[in-house]
Short mmCIF file of C-alpha atoms in Angstrom, two decimals:
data_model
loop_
_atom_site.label_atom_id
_atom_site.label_comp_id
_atom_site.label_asym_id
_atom_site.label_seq_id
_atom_site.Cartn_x
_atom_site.Cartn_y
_atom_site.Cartn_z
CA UNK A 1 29.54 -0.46 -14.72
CA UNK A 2 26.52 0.30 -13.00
CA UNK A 3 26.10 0.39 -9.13
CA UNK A 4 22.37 -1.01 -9.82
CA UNK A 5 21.85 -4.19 -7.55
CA UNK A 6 18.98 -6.56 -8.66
CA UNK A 7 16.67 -7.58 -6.02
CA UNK A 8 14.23 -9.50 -7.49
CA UNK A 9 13.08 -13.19 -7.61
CA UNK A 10 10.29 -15.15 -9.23
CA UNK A 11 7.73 -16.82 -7.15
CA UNK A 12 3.81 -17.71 -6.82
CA UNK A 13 1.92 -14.81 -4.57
CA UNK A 14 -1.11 -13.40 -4.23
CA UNK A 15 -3.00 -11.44 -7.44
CA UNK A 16 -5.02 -8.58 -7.29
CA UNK A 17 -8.43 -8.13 -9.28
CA UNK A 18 -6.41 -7.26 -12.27
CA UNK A 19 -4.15 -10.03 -12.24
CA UNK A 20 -1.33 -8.01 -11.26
CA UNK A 21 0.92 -9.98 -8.67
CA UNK A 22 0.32 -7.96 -5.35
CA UNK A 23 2.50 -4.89 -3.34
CA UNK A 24 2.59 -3.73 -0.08
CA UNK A 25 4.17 -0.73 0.81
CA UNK A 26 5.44 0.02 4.45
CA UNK A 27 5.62 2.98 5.44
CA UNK A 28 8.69 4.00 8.46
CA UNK A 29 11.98 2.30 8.33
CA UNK A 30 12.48 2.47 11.65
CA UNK A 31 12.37 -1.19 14.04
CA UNK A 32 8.68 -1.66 13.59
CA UNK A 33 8.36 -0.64 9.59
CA UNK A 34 11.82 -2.84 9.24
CA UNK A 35 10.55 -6.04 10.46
CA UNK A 36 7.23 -5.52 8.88
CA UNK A 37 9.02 -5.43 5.67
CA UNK A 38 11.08 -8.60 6.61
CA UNK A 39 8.29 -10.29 7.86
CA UNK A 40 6.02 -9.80 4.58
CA UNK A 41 9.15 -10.85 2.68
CA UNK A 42 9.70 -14.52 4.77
CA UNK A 43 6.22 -14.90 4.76
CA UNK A 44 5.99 -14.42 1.05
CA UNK A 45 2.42 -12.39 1.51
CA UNK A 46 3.34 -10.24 -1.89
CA UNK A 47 5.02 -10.47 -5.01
CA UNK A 48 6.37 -6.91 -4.61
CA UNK A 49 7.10 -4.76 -0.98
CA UNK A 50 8.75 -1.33 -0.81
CA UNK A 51 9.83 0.98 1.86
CA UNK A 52 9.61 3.90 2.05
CA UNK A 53 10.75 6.45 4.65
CA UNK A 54 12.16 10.65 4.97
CA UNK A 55 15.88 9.00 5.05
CA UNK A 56 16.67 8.02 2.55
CA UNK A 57 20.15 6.35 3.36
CA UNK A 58 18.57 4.31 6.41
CA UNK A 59 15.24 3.02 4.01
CA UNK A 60 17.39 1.74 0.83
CA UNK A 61 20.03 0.29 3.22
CA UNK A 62 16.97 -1.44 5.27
CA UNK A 63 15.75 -2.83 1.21
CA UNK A 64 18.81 -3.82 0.44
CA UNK A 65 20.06 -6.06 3.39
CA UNK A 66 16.21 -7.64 2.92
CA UNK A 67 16.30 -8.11 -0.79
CA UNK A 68 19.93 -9.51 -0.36
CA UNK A 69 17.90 -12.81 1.46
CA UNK A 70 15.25 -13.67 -0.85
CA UNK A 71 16.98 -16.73 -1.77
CA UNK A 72 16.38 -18.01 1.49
CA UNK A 73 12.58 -16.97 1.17
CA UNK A 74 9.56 -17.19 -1.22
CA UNK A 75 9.95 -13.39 -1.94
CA UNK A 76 9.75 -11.76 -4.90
CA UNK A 77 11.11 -8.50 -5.01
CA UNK A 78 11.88 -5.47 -2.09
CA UNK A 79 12.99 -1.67 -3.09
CA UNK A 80 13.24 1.13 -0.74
CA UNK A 81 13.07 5.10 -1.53
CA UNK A 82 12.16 8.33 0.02
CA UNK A 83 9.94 8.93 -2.19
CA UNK A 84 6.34 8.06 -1.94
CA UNK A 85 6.16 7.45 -5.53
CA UNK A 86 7.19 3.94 -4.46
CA UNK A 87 4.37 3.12 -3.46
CA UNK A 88 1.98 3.98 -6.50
CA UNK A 89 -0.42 1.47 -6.98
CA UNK A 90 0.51 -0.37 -3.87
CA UNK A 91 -2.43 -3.10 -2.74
CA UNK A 92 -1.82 -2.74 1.00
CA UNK A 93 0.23 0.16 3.09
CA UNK A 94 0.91 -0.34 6.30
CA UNK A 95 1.81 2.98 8.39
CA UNK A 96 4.37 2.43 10.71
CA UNK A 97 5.76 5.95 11.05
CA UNK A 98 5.21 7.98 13.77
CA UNK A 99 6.24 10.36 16.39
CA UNK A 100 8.90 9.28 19.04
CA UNK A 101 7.93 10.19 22.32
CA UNK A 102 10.29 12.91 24.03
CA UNK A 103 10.88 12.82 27.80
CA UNK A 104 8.02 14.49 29.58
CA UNK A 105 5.44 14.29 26.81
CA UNK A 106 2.27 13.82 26.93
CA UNK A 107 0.64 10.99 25.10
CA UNK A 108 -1.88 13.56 23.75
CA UNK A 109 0.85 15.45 22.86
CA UNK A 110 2.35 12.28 21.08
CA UNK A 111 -0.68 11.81 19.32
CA UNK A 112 -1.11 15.22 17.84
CA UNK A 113 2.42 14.92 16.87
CA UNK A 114 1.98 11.56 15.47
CA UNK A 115 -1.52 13.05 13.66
CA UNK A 116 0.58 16.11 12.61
CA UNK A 117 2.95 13.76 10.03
CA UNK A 118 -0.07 12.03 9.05
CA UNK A 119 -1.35 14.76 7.70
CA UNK A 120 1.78 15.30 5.65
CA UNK A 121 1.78 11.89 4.06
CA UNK A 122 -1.53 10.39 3.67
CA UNK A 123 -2.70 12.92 0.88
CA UNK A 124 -0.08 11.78 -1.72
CA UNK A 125 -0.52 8.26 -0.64
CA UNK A 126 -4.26 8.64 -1.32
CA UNK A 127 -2.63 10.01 -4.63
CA UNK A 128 -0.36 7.10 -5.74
CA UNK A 129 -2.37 4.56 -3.97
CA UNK A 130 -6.23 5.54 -3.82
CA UNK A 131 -7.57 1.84 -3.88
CA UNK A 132 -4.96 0.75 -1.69
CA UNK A 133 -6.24 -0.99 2.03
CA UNK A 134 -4.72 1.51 4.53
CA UNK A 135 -3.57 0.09 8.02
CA UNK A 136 -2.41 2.08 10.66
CA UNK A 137 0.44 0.81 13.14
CA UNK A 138 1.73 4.30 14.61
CA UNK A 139 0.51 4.86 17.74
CA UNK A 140 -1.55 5.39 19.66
CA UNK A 141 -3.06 3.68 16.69
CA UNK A 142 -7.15 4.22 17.60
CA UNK A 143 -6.87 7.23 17.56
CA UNK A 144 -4.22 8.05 14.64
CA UNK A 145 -6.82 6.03 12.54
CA UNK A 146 -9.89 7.77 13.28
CA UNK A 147 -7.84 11.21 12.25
CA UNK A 148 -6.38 9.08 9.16
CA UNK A 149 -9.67 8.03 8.25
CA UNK A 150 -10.97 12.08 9.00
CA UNK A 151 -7.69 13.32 6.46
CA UNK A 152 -8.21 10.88 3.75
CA UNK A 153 -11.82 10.66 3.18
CA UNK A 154 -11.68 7.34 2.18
CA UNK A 155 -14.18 4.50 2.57
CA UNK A 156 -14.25 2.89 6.22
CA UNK A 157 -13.48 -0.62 4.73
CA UNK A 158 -10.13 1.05 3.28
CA UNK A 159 -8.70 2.52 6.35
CA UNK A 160 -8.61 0.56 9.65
CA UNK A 161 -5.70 0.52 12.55
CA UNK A 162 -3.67 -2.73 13.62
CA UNK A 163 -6.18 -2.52 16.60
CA UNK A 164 -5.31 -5.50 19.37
CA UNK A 165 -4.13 -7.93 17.26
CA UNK A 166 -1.12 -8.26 19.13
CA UNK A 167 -3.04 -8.01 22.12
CA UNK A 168 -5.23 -10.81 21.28
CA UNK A 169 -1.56 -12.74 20.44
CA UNK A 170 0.12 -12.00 23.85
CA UNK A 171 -3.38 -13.27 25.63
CA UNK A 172 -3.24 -16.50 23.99
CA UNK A 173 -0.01 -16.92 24.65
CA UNK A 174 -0.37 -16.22 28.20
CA UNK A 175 -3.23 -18.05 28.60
CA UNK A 176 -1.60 -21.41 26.68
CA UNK A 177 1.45 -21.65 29.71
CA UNK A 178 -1.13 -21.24 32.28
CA UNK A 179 -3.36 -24.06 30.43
CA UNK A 180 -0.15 -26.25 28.38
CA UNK A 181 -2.34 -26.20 25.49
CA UNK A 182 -1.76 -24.96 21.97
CA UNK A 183 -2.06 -21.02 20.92
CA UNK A 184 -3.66 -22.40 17.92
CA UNK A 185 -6.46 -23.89 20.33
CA UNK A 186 -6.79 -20.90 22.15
CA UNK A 187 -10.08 -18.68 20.68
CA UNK A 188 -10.07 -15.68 22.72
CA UNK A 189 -10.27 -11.50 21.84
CA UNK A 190 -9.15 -8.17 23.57
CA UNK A 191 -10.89 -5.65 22.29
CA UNK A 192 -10.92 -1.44 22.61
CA UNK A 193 -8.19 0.44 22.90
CA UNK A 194 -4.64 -0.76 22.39
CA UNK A 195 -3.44 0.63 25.68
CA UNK A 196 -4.14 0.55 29.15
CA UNK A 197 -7.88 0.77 29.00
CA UNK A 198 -8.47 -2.46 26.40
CA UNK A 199 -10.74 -4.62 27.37
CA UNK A 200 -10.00 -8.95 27.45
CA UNK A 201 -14.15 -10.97 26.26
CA UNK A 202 -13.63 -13.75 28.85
CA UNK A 203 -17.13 -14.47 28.73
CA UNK A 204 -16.83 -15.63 25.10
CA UNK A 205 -12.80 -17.31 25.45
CA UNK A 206 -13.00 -20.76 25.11
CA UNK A 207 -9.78 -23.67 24.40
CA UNK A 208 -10.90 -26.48 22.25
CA UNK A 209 -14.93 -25.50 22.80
CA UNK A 210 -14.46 -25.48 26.91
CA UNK A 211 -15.22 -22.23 28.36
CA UNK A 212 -11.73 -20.79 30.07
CA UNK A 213 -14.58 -19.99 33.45
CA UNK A 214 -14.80 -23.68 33.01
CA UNK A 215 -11.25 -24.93 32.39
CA UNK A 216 -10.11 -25.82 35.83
CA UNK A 217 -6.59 -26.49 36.63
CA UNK A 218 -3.81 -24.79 35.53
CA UNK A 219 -0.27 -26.39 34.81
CA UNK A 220 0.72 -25.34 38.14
CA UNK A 221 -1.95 -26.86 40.17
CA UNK A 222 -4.48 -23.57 40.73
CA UNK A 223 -7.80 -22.94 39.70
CA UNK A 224 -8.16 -20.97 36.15
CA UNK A 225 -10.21 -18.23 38.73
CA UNK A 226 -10.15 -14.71 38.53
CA UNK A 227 -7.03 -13.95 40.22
CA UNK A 228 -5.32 -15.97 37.11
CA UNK A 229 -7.35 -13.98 34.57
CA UNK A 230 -6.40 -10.45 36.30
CA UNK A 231 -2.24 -11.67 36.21
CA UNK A 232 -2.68 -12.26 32.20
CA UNK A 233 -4.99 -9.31 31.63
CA UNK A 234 -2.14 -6.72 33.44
CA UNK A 235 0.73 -8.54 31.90
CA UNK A 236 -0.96 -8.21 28.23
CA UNK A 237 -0.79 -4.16 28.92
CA UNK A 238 2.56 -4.11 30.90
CA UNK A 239 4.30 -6.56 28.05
CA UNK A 240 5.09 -3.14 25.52
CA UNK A 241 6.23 -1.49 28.59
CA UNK A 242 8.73 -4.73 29.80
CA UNK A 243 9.92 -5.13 26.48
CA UNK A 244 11.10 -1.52 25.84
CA UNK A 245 12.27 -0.72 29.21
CA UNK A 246 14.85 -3.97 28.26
CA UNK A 247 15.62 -3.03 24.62
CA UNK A 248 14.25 0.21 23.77
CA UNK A 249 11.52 -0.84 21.30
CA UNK A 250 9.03 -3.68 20.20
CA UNK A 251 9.19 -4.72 16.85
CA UNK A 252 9.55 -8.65 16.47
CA UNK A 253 5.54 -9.60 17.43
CA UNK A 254 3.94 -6.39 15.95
CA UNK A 255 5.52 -7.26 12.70
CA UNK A 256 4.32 -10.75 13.03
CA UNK A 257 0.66 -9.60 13.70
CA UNK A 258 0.51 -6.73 11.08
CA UNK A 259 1.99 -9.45 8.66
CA UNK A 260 -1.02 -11.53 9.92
CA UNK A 261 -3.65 -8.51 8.86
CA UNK A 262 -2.01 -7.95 5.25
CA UNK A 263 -1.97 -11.56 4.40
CA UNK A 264 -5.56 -11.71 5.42
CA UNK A 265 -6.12 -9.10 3.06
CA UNK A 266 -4.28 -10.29 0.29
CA UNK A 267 -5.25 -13.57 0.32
CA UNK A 268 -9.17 -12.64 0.99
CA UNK A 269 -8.99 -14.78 4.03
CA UNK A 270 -12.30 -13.66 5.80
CA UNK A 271 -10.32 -13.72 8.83
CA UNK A 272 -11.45 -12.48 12.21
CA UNK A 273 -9.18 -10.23 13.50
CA UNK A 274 -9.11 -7.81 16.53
CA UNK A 275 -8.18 -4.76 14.10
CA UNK A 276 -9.50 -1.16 14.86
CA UNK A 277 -12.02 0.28 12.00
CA UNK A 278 -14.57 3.14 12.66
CA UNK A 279 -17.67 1.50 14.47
CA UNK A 280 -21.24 2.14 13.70
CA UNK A 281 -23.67 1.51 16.39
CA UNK A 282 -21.80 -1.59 17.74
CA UNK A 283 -22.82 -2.56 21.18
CA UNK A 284 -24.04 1.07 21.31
CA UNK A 285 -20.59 2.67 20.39
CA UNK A 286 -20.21 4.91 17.37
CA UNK A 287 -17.88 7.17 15.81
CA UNK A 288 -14.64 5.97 17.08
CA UNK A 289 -12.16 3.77 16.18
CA UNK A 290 -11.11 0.45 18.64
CA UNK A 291 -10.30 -3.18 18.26
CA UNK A 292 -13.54 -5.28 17.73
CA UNK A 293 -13.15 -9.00 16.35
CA UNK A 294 -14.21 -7.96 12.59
CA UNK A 295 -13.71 -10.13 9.99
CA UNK A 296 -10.67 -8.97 7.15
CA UNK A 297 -10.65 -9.56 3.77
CA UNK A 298 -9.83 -8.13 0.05
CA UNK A 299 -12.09 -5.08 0.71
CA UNK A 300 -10.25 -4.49 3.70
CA UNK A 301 -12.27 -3.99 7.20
CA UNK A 302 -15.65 -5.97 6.87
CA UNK A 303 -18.49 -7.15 9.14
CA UNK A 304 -17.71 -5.82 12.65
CA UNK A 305 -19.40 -9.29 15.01
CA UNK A 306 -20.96 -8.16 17.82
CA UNK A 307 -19.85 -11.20 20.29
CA UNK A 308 -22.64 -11.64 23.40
CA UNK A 309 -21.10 -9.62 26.11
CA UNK A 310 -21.54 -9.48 30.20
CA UNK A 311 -22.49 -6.20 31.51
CA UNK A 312 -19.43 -5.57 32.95
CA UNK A 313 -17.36 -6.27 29.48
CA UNK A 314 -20.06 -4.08 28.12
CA UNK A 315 -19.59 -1.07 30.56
CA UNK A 316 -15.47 -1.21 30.42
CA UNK A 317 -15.90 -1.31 26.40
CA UNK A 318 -18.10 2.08 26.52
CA UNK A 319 -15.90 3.57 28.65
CA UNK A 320 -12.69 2.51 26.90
CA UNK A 321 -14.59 4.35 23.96
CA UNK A 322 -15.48 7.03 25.49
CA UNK A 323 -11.75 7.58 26.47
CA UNK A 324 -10.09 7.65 22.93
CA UNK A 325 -13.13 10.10 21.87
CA UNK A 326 -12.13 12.26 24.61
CA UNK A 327 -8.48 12.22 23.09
CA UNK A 328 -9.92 13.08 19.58
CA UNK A 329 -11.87 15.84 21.01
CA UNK A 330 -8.49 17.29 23.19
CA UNK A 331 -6.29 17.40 19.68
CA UNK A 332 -9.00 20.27 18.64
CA UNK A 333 -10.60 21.07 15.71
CA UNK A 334 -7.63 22.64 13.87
CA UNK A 335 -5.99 18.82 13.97
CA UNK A 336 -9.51 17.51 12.70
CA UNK A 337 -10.74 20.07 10.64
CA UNK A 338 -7.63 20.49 8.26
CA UNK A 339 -9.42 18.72 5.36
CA UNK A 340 -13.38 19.29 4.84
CA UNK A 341 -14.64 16.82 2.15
CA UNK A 342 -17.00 18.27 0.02
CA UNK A 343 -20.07 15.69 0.43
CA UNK A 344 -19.06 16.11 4.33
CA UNK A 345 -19.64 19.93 4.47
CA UNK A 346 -21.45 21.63 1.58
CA UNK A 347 -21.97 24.63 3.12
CA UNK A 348 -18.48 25.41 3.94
CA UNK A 349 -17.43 24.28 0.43
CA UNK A 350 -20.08 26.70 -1.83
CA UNK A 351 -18.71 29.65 0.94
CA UNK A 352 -14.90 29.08 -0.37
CA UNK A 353 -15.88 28.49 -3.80
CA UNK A 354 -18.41 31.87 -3.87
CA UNK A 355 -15.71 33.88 -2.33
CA UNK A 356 -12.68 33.03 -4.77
CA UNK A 357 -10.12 31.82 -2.49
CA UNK A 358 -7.39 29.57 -4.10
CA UNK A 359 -7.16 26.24 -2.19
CA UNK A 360 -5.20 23.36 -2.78
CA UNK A 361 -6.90 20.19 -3.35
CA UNK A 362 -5.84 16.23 -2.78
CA UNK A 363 -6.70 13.91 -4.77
CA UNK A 364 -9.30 12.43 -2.15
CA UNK A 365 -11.44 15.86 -2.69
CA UNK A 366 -10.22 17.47 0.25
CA UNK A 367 -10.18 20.66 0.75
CA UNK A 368 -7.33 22.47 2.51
CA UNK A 369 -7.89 25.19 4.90
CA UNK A 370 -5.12 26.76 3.95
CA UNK A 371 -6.22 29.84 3.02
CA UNK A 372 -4.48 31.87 -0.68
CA UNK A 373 -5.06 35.42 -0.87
CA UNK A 374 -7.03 36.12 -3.97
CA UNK A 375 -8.52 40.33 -4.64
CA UNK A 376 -12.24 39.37 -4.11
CA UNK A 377 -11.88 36.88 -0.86
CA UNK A 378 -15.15 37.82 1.05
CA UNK A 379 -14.38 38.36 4.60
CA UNK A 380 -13.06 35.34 6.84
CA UNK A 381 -15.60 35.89 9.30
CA UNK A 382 -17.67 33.90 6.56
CA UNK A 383 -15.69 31.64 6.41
CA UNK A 384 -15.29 31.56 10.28
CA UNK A 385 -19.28 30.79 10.19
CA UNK A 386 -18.87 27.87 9.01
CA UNK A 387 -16.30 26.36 10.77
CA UNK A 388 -12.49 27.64 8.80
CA UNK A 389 -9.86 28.18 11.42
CA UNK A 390 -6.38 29.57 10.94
CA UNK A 391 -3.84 27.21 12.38
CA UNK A 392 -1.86 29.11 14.74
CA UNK A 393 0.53 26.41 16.79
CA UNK A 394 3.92 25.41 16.47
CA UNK A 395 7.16 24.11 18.21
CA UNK A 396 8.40 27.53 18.96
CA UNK A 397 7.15 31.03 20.23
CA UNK A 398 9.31 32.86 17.32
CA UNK A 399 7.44 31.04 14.84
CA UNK A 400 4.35 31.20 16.18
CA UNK A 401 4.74 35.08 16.62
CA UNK A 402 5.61 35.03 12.76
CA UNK A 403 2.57 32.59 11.77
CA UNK A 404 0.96 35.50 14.02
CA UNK A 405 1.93 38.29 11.77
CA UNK A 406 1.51 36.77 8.66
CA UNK A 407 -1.95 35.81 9.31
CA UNK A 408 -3.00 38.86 11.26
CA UNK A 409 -1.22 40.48 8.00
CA UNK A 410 -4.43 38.37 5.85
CA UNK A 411 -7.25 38.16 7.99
CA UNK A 412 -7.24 41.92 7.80
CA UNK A 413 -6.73 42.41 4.33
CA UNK A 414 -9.81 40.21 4.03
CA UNK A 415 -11.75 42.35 6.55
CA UNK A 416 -11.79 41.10 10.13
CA UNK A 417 -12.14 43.49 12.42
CA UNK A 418 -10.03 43.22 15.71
CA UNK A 419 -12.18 41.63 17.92
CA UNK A 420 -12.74 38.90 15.76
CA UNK A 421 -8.92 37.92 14.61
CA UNK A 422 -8.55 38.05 18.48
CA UNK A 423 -11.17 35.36 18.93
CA UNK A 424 -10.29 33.42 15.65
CA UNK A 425 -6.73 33.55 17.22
CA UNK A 426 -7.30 32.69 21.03
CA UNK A 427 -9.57 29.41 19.52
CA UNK A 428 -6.96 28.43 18.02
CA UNK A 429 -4.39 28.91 20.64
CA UNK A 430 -6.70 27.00 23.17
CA UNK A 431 -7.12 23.66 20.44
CA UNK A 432 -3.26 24.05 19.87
CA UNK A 433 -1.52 20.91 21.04
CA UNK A 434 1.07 22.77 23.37
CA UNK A 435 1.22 22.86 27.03
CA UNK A 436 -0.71 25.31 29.54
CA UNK A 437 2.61 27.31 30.40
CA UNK A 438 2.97 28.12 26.52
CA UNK A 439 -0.57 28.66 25.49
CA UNK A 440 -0.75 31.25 28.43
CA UNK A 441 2.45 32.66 27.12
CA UNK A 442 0.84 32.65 23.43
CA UNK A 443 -2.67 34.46 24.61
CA UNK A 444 -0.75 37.15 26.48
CA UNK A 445 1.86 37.75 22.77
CA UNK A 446 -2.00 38.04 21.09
CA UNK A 447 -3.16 40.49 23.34
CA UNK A 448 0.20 42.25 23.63
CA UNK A 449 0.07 42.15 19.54
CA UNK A 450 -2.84 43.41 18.77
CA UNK A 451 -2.47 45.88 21.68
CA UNK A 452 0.45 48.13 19.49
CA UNK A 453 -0.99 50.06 16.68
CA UNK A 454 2.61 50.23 15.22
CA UNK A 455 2.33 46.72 14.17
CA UNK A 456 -0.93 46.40 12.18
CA UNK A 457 -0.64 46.87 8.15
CA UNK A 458 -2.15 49.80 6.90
CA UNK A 459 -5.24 48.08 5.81
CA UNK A 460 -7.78 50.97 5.77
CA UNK A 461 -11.14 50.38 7.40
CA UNK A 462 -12.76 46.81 6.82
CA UNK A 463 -14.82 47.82 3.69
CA UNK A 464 -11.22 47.96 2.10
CA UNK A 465 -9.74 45.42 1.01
CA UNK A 466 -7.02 46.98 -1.23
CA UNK A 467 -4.05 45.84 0.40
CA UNK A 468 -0.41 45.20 -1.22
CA UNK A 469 -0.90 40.89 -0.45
CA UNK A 470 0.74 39.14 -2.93
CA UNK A 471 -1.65 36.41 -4.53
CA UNK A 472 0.50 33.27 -3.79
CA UNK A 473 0.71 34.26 0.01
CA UNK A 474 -0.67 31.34 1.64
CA UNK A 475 -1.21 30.65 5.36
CA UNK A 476 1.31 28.09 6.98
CA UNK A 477 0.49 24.74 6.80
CA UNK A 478 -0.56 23.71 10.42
CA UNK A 479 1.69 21.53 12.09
CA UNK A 480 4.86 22.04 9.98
#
């Protein structure tokens, strides 16, 4: 007898252009990715939704104690693997995985770990998936979507994070038990960056067309003044950290809200939502990724409305911006520049392809900097010109010593001289994601390195590049 265990159902669900009933794909089985899956499954938003997730015990058990309800639902049909192949032609996939945050780290060090698995996955989801709408939930999500959308090279309409939809949710709420009215009368946003430096529009909140700086009274008695608006504005941010500090994790209202954003999609609602695309010029900001209301349909992130603004909401949104880009620009360019897309960087591009190198390529046309020995490389410092870096940072001094030797080992078969591995090295060091104590540490095993004679390969002098390197030696993948 087989141990196969059905768990599909027939039902009426959104179609996509081909007439092929819809899938979503969540990505993480952990509480968030879990009750995403549920929550797409009582909600009925697709005919088909997979998990998938690295365990491969934990995701199929997740699938099956969902698929074992459908019954009870509209839901069609729910499968869980480890393997990403699950996913293949998937309409919608929602990234919940992410980095767990270890006791005294950073949140930039979060975030490059958290950029560091995207890295790993998004190229053979872009593979099984490329016309898929990709929403990010790990965070911190602005900036994990603005590196997603750097990786994958995809269209800004495809790739957009979960933003402050949730935000936007707990605000309404809030603001409905100070007011007794209905959330669903309640037209208010939060925009910029899901975290402590968002921003709530009050100038443009209103409940049933009254201006909330007009309401009045509140249910207990008080004026709807400023004092009332600061109380709901702090316990919007502080409501994450209340609700894990009392069960360890949120899960229940993100998976609502990202439920929210795929049915929009699905279903081509037209929806405004406060979700986080790249912006372009909007109120002035560009080239970051934050919440703005932006209306959410079938092609994913559209029209981004630029709601009238005081100058104050105007100033605090700037400066929220201006806050993520300075996180971007801390994970360095060896986080950002693993992938060069050809149409993005031309120059680089005709330099690897006149100089031979073997490179692996995704199916999104990116280019990995991972760099194959091959006999007629041209010198890195070429390369170096236009931007390559060797990735040199990892979790542990032993294997960043033997990253260090290995790639010491190639950048002098290929003709640096030592003065500029040293610099090619310490750049990378000083982008690395680690902490001061080890990147000092680090510097000083470079300059202790390259100090002993004894361990350099016999490379001859840099006109020679005749070195025993085997062809398929490849530099280490950064972040692994």
């Amino acid at each position: 007898m087989s141990d196969h265990i059905t768990t599909t159902a027939e039902g009426s669900y959104p179609t996509n252009r081909s007439g092929r009933p819809s899938k979503v794909a969540v990505i993480g089985a952990g509480a968030v990715g879990s009750t995403l899956a549920y929550a797409c499954v009582t909600k009925g938003v697709a005919r088909e939704v997979v998990l998938q997730d690295i365990v491969k015990e934990k995701v199929e058990a997740e699938a099956l104690d969902i698929a074992q309800g459908i019954q009870f639902t509209s839901a069609g049909s729910v499968a869980g693997s480890d393997d990403p192949e699950i996913c293949r032609d998937a309409d919608v996939i929602a990234i919940t995985a992410g980095a767990k945050q270890k006791p005294g780290q950073s949140r930039l060090e979060l975030a490059g770990a958290t950029v560091g698995i995207m890295e790993k996955i998004l190229p053979k989801l872009v593979e099984v998936a490329p016309n898929a709408i990709f929403v990010l939930v790990a965070n911190p999500v602005d900036v994990v979507t603005y590196c997603a959308k750097k990786i994958t090279g995809l269209p800004e309409n495809q790739v957009f994070g979960s933003g402050t939809v949730l935000d936007t949710a707990r605000m309404r709420y809030l603001i409905s038990l100070e007011t007794g009215t209905a959330v669903q009368n309640i037209h208010g946003y939060i925009a910029g960056e899901h975290g402590d430096s968002e921003v709530p529009l009050w100038s443009s909140t209103e409940i049933g067309g009254v201006p909330i700086t007009q309401w009045g009274k509140t249910t207990s008695g008080g004026e709807f003044d400023d004092e009332v608006r600061e109380r709901i504005a702090h316990d919007v941010v502080r409501s994450a950290y209340r609700i894990i500090e009392g069960k360890g994790a949120t899960n229940y209202a993100v998976g609502l809200a990202v439920q929210r954003i795929i049915g929009a999609v699905l279903n081509d609602e037209q929806r405004v939502l406060t979700i986080s695309p790249l912006l372009d010029n909007w109120h002035g900001i560009s080239d970051v990724c934050m919440a703005v209301p932006t209306i959410v349909g079938r092609e994913g992130a559209g029209r981004r409305l630029e709601l009238p603004l005081t100058a104050d909401e105007e100033e605090r949104l700037t400066a929220s911006a201006d806050h993520l880009r300075e996180v971007v620009s801390a994970l360095g360019p060896t986080r950002l520049g693993h992938g060069v897309r050809a149409g993005e960087d031309p120059a680089l591009l005709d330099a690897i392809v006149a100089s031979g190198i073997s490179l692996e390529v995704c199916p999104a046309s990116n280019v990995s900097l991972g760099v194959y020995h091959s006999p007629d490389d041209v010198p890195l410092r070429t390369l170096m010109s236009h931007g390559a870096q060797i990735a040199l940072s990892a979790d542990d001094p032993l294997l960043f010593q033997s990253r260090l030797v290995n790639q010491y080992e190639i950048a002098r078969t290929l003709g640096c001289d030592d003065a500029e591995l040293a610099e090619l090295a310490r750049g990378s060091i000083r982008a690395s994601l680690a902490s001061p104590s080890t990147k000092r540490a680090w510097l000083a095993e470079v300059d202790a390195w390259l100090a002993t004679p004894d361990r350099r390969p016999e490379t001859g002098s840099n006109s020679s590049r005749e070195a025993d390197v085997p062809e398929s030696h490849a530099l280490p993948e950064q972040g692994a």
